[in-house]
């Protein structure tokens, strides 16, 4: 289902009068609430687990000689939510690609981010993730290396009428059932809430 079809199904399950909405853009009144419930439900599902497979993506960026820390400005991953720390590799050429070993930040900070270790220059072998989610390496890269790996994206917002959710079509009804729970809480309809909750949990388990 696309988002317009999902919104219409939400309206149907909530037993709201009418046959719309005809679009999810620029709505008001009851149909605006339908769209808002859909948006909130879509976000809730994506945020239920940071590491959903459908939020996983690849990344690649080049190091800068003399720079050890890489935030959004350097790695240009605007939708980063969480690094997959088991996947990072480093290479000068494809023939010398090697995994980088992840070290938790507190240990890393007290080992490499102290004294003369801060300015050592070489090929990175270890890395950590700082509290601001930037990457940092054990040494200052002495050349332009390519860093590749995987990460999990932040929840994606509802798009246009014809756009579809980022997860498989067989689970799109999860948005409807979660939205029904939000409607039922607003309308004080416990029977609808229980129906939505039961179906939503069933979809999540699948």
Tab-separated table of C-alpha atoms in Angstrom:
chain	number	residue	atom	x	y	z
A	1	UNK	CA	0.000	0.000	0.000
A	2	UNK	CA	1.069	3.575	-0.576
A	3	UNK	CA	0.562	6.220	2.097
A	4	UNK	CA	-2.728	7.458	0.659
A	5	UNK	CA	-4.116	3.917	0.669
A	6	UNK	CA	-2.906	3.432	4.239
A	7	UNK	CA	-4.581	6.684	5.316
A	8	UNK	CA	-7.857	5.560	3.746
A	9	UNK	CA	-7.638	2.206	5.521
A	10	UNK	CA	-7.010	3.982	8.825
A	11	UNK	CA	-10.099	6.136	8.250
A	12	UNK	CA	-12.083	2.970	7.509
A	13	UNK	CA	-10.890	1.083	10.618
A	14	UNK	CA	-11.584	4.137	12.781
A	15	UNK	CA	-15.131	4.340	11.315
A	16	UNK	CA	-14.659	8.011	10.465
A	17	UNK	CA	-17.297	9.367	8.097
A	18	UNK	CA	-16.498	9.861	4.424
A	19	UNK	CA	-14.516	8.020	1.772
A	20	UNK	CA	-11.280	10.013	1.863
A	21	UNK	CA	-8.835	11.372	2.286
A	22	UNK	CA	-8.099	12.079	-1.385
A	23	UNK	CA	-4.576	13.193	-0.479
A	24	UNK	CA	-2.417	13.219	2.634
A	25	UNK	CA	-1.108	16.703	1.825
A	26	UNK	CA	-2.696	19.848	3.227
A	27	UNK	CA	-5.498	18.183	5.149
A	28	UNK	CA	-7.452	19.726	8.024
A	29	UNK	CA	-9.934	18.591	10.637
A	30	UNK	CA	-10.604	14.858	11.032
A	31	UNK	CA	-8.542	13.874	7.998
A	32	UNK	CA	-5.551	15.815	9.335
A	33	UNK	CA	-5.782	13.714	12.484
A	34	UNK	CA	-5.833	10.563	10.326
A	35	UNK	CA	-2.645	11.688	8.566
A	36	UNK	CA	-1.028	12.644	11.885
A	37	UNK	CA	-1.903	9.244	13.412
A	38	UNK	CA	-0.438	7.542	10.360
A	39	UNK	CA	2.779	9.593	10.624
A	40	UNK	CA	3.123	8.876	14.339
A	41	UNK	CA	2.436	5.162	13.827
A	42	UNK	CA	4.990	4.955	11.011
A	43	UNK	CA	7.611	6.604	13.219
A	44	UNK	CA	6.762	4.379	16.212
A	45	UNK	CA	7.281	1.210	14.167
A	46	UNK	CA	10.651	2.325	12.820
A	47	UNK	CA	11.776	3.501	16.256
A	48	UNK	CA	10.736	0.251	17.964
A	49	UNK	CA	14.152	-1.222	17.104
A	50	UNK	CA	17.210	0.791	16.088
A	51	UNK	CA	18.599	-2.187	14.176
A	52	UNK	CA	15.729	-3.064	11.829
A	53	UNK	CA	17.176	-4.531	8.630
A	54	UNK	CA	15.066	-2.167	6.521
A	55	UNK	CA	16.921	0.789	8.078
A	56	UNK	CA	20.369	-0.636	7.321
A	57	UNK	CA	22.464	1.041	4.622
A	58	UNK	CA	26.044	1.140	3.310
A	59	UNK	CA	28.460	4.028	3.648
A	60	UNK	CA	31.822	5.005	2.276
A	61	UNK	CA	33.981	8.043	2.861
A	62	UNK	CA	37.600	9.085	2.437
A	63	UNK	CA	39.769	10.061	5.362
A	64	UNK	CA	41.616	13.344	5.398
A	65	UNK	CA	45.320	13.239	6.090
A	66	UNK	CA	45.840	14.829	9.492
A	67	UNK	CA	42.225	14.358	10.701
A	68	UNK	CA	41.322	11.650	13.235
A	69	UNK	CA	37.687	12.553	14.047
A	70	UNK	CA	34.824	12.318	11.544
A	71	UNK	CA	31.436	13.857	12.226
A	72	UNK	CA	28.635	14.563	9.760
A	73	UNK	CA	30.667	17.269	8.019
A	74	UNK	CA	33.413	14.762	7.206
A	75	UNK	CA	31.509	11.512	6.562
A	76	UNK	CA	28.413	13.194	5.041
A	77	UNK	CA	25.929	10.613	6.367
A	78	UNK	CA	23.015	12.932	7.076
A	79	UNK	CA	20.558	10.215	8.181
A	80	UNK	CA	22.882	8.360	10.578
A	81	UNK	CA	21.246	6.850	13.645
A	82	UNK	CA	23.669	4.092	14.710
A	83	UNK	CA	26.931	2.665	13.339
A	84	UNK	CA	27.197	-1.078	12.783
A	85	UNK	CA	30.542	-1.301	14.532
A	86	UNK	CA	31.206	-4.864	13.311
A	87	UNK	CA	31.385	-3.824	9.649
A	88	UNK	CA	33.971	-1.038	9.340
A	89	UNK	CA	36.900	-1.649	7.001
A	90	UNK	CA	39.767	0.495	5.810
A	91	UNK	CA	41.834	0.376	2.627
A	92	UNK	CA	44.180	2.285	0.366
A	93	UNK	CA	43.466	-0.080	-2.522
A	94	UNK	CA	40.975	-2.937	-2.787
A	95	UNK	CA	43.859	-5.400	-2.342
A	96	UNK	CA	44.710	-4.223	1.185
A	97	UNK	CA	41.225	-3.886	2.723
A	98	UNK	CA	41.174	-4.799	6.426
A	99	UNK	CA	38.606	-4.697	9.219
A	100	UNK	CA	38.919	-2.022	11.880
A	101	UNK	CA	38.489	-3.164	15.483
A	102	UNK	CA	35.902	-1.334	17.564
A	103	UNK	CA	36.881	-0.228	21.089
A	104	UNK	CA	34.261	1.218	23.503
A	105	UNK	CA	34.658	4.982	23.895
A	106	UNK	CA	35.751	5.152	27.552
A	107	UNK	CA	38.562	2.643	27.010
A	108	UNK	CA	39.491	4.191	23.682
A	109	UNK	CA	39.580	7.726	25.122
A	110	UNK	CA	41.861	6.730	27.990
A	111	UNK	CA	44.205	4.779	25.722
A	112	UNK	CA	44.551	6.812	22.522
A	113	UNK	CA	43.161	10.255	23.280
A	114	UNK	CA	45.825	11.147	25.782
A	115	UNK	CA	49.266	12.724	25.610
A	116	UNK	CA	51.437	12.044	22.557
A	117	UNK	CA	49.066	9.313	21.352
A	118	UNK	CA	46.709	12.069	20.149
A	119	UNK	CA	49.061	13.041	17.329
A	120	UNK	CA	50.532	9.711	16.181
A	121	UNK	CA	50.235	9.365	12.422
A	122	UNK	CA	49.751	6.013	10.652
A	123	UNK	CA	47.161	3.751	9.075
A	124	UNK	CA	44.127	3.296	11.396
A	125	UNK	CA	43.650	-0.108	13.010
A	126	UNK	CA	41.140	0.701	15.764
A	127	UNK	CA	38.197	3.048	16.054
A	128	UNK	CA	35.530	4.191	18.444
A	129	UNK	CA	32.287	6.144	18.437
A	130	UNK	CA	32.313	9.358	20.453
A	131	UNK	CA	29.273	10.453	22.499
A	132	UNK	CA	28.205	12.758	19.643
A	133	UNK	CA	28.158	9.720	17.277
A	134	UNK	CA	31.245	10.828	15.352
A	135	UNK	CA	33.879	8.267	14.404
A	136	UNK	CA	37.410	8.564	15.720
A	137	UNK	CA	40.517	6.540	14.916
A	138	UNK	CA	43.423	5.369	17.044
A	139	UNK	CA	45.870	7.367	14.946
A	140	UNK	CA	45.758	10.371	12.687
A	141	UNK	CA	45.513	8.945	9.147
A	142	UNK	CA	48.767	9.460	7.277
A	143	UNK	CA	47.112	9.158	3.857
A	144	UNK	CA	43.709	9.195	2.177
A	145	UNK	CA	42.104	5.887	3.172
A	146	UNK	CA	38.645	4.688	2.205
A	147	UNK	CA	36.414	3.731	5.135
A	148	UNK	CA	33.456	1.492	4.314
A	149	UNK	CA	30.805	-0.241	6.380
A	150	UNK	CA	27.144	-0.248	7.303
A	151	UNK	CA	24.917	1.860	9.521
A	152	UNK	CA	21.294	2.191	10.565
A	153	UNK	CA	19.308	5.189	9.362
A	154	UNK	CA	17.056	7.385	11.427
A	155	UNK	CA	13.295	6.821	11.044
A	156	UNK	CA	12.048	8.060	7.686
A	157	UNK	CA	9.132	10.503	7.530
A	158	UNK	CA	5.911	9.852	5.644
A	159	UNK	CA	6.330	10.931	2.034
A	160	UNK	CA	3.814	11.804	-0.666
A	161	UNK	CA	0.537	10.049	-1.556
A	162	UNK	CA	2.154	7.490	-3.861
A	163	UNK	CA	5.230	6.772	-1.732
A	164	UNK	CA	5.347	3.498	0.209
A	165	UNK	CA	6.789	2.655	3.639
A	166	UNK	CA	10.412	1.544	3.759
A	167	UNK	CA	9.507	-1.922	5.016
A	168	UNK	CA	7.916	-4.835	3.166
A	169	UNK	CA	4.321	-4.517	1.927
A	170	UNK	CA	3.212	-7.530	3.954
A	171	UNK	CA	3.713	-5.451	7.111
A	172	UNK	CA	2.088	-2.187	6.012
A	173	UNK	CA	-1.028	-2.979	8.039
A	174	UNK	CA	1.093	-2.527	11.178
A	175	UNK	CA	0.819	1.223	10.525
A	176	UNK	CA	-2.966	0.942	10.346
A	177	UNK	CA	-3.250	-0.985	13.606
A	178	UNK	CA	-0.878	1.311	15.490
A	179	UNK	CA	-2.791	4.335	14.154
A	180	UNK	CA	-6.047	2.729	15.307
A	181	UNK	CA	-4.595	2.560	18.829
A	182	UNK	CA	-3.795	6.282	18.676
A	183	UNK	CA	-7.285	7.077	17.409
A	184	UNK	CA	-8.902	4.924	20.100
A	185	UNK	CA	-6.920	6.665	22.815
A	186	UNK	CA	-8.102	10.019	21.452
A	187	UNK	CA	-11.726	8.888	21.055
A	188	UNK	CA	-11.847	6.847	24.283
A	189	UNK	CA	-12.899	3.667	22.471
A	190	UNK	CA	-11.330	0.774	24.417
A	191	UNK	CA	-12.675	-1.944	22.087
A	192	UNK	CA	-10.948	-0.379	19.101
A	193	UNK	CA	-7.798	0.097	21.174
A	194	UNK	CA	-7.702	-3.588	22.100
A	195	UNK	CA	-8.281	-4.626	18.473
A	196	UNK	CA	-5.515	-2.319	17.276
A	197	UNK	CA	-3.131	-3.461	20.005
A	198	UNK	CA	-3.703	-7.174	19.344
A	199	UNK	CA	-3.214	-6.815	15.591
A	200	UNK	CA	-0.250	-4.473	15.974
A	201	UNK	CA	1.580	-6.844	18.304
A	202	UNK	CA	0.846	-9.740	15.977
A	203	UNK	CA	2.368	-7.834	13.064
A	204	UNK	CA	5.451	-6.856	15.095
A	205	UNK	CA	6.035	-10.491	16.101
A	206	UNK	CA	6.028	-11.440	12.427
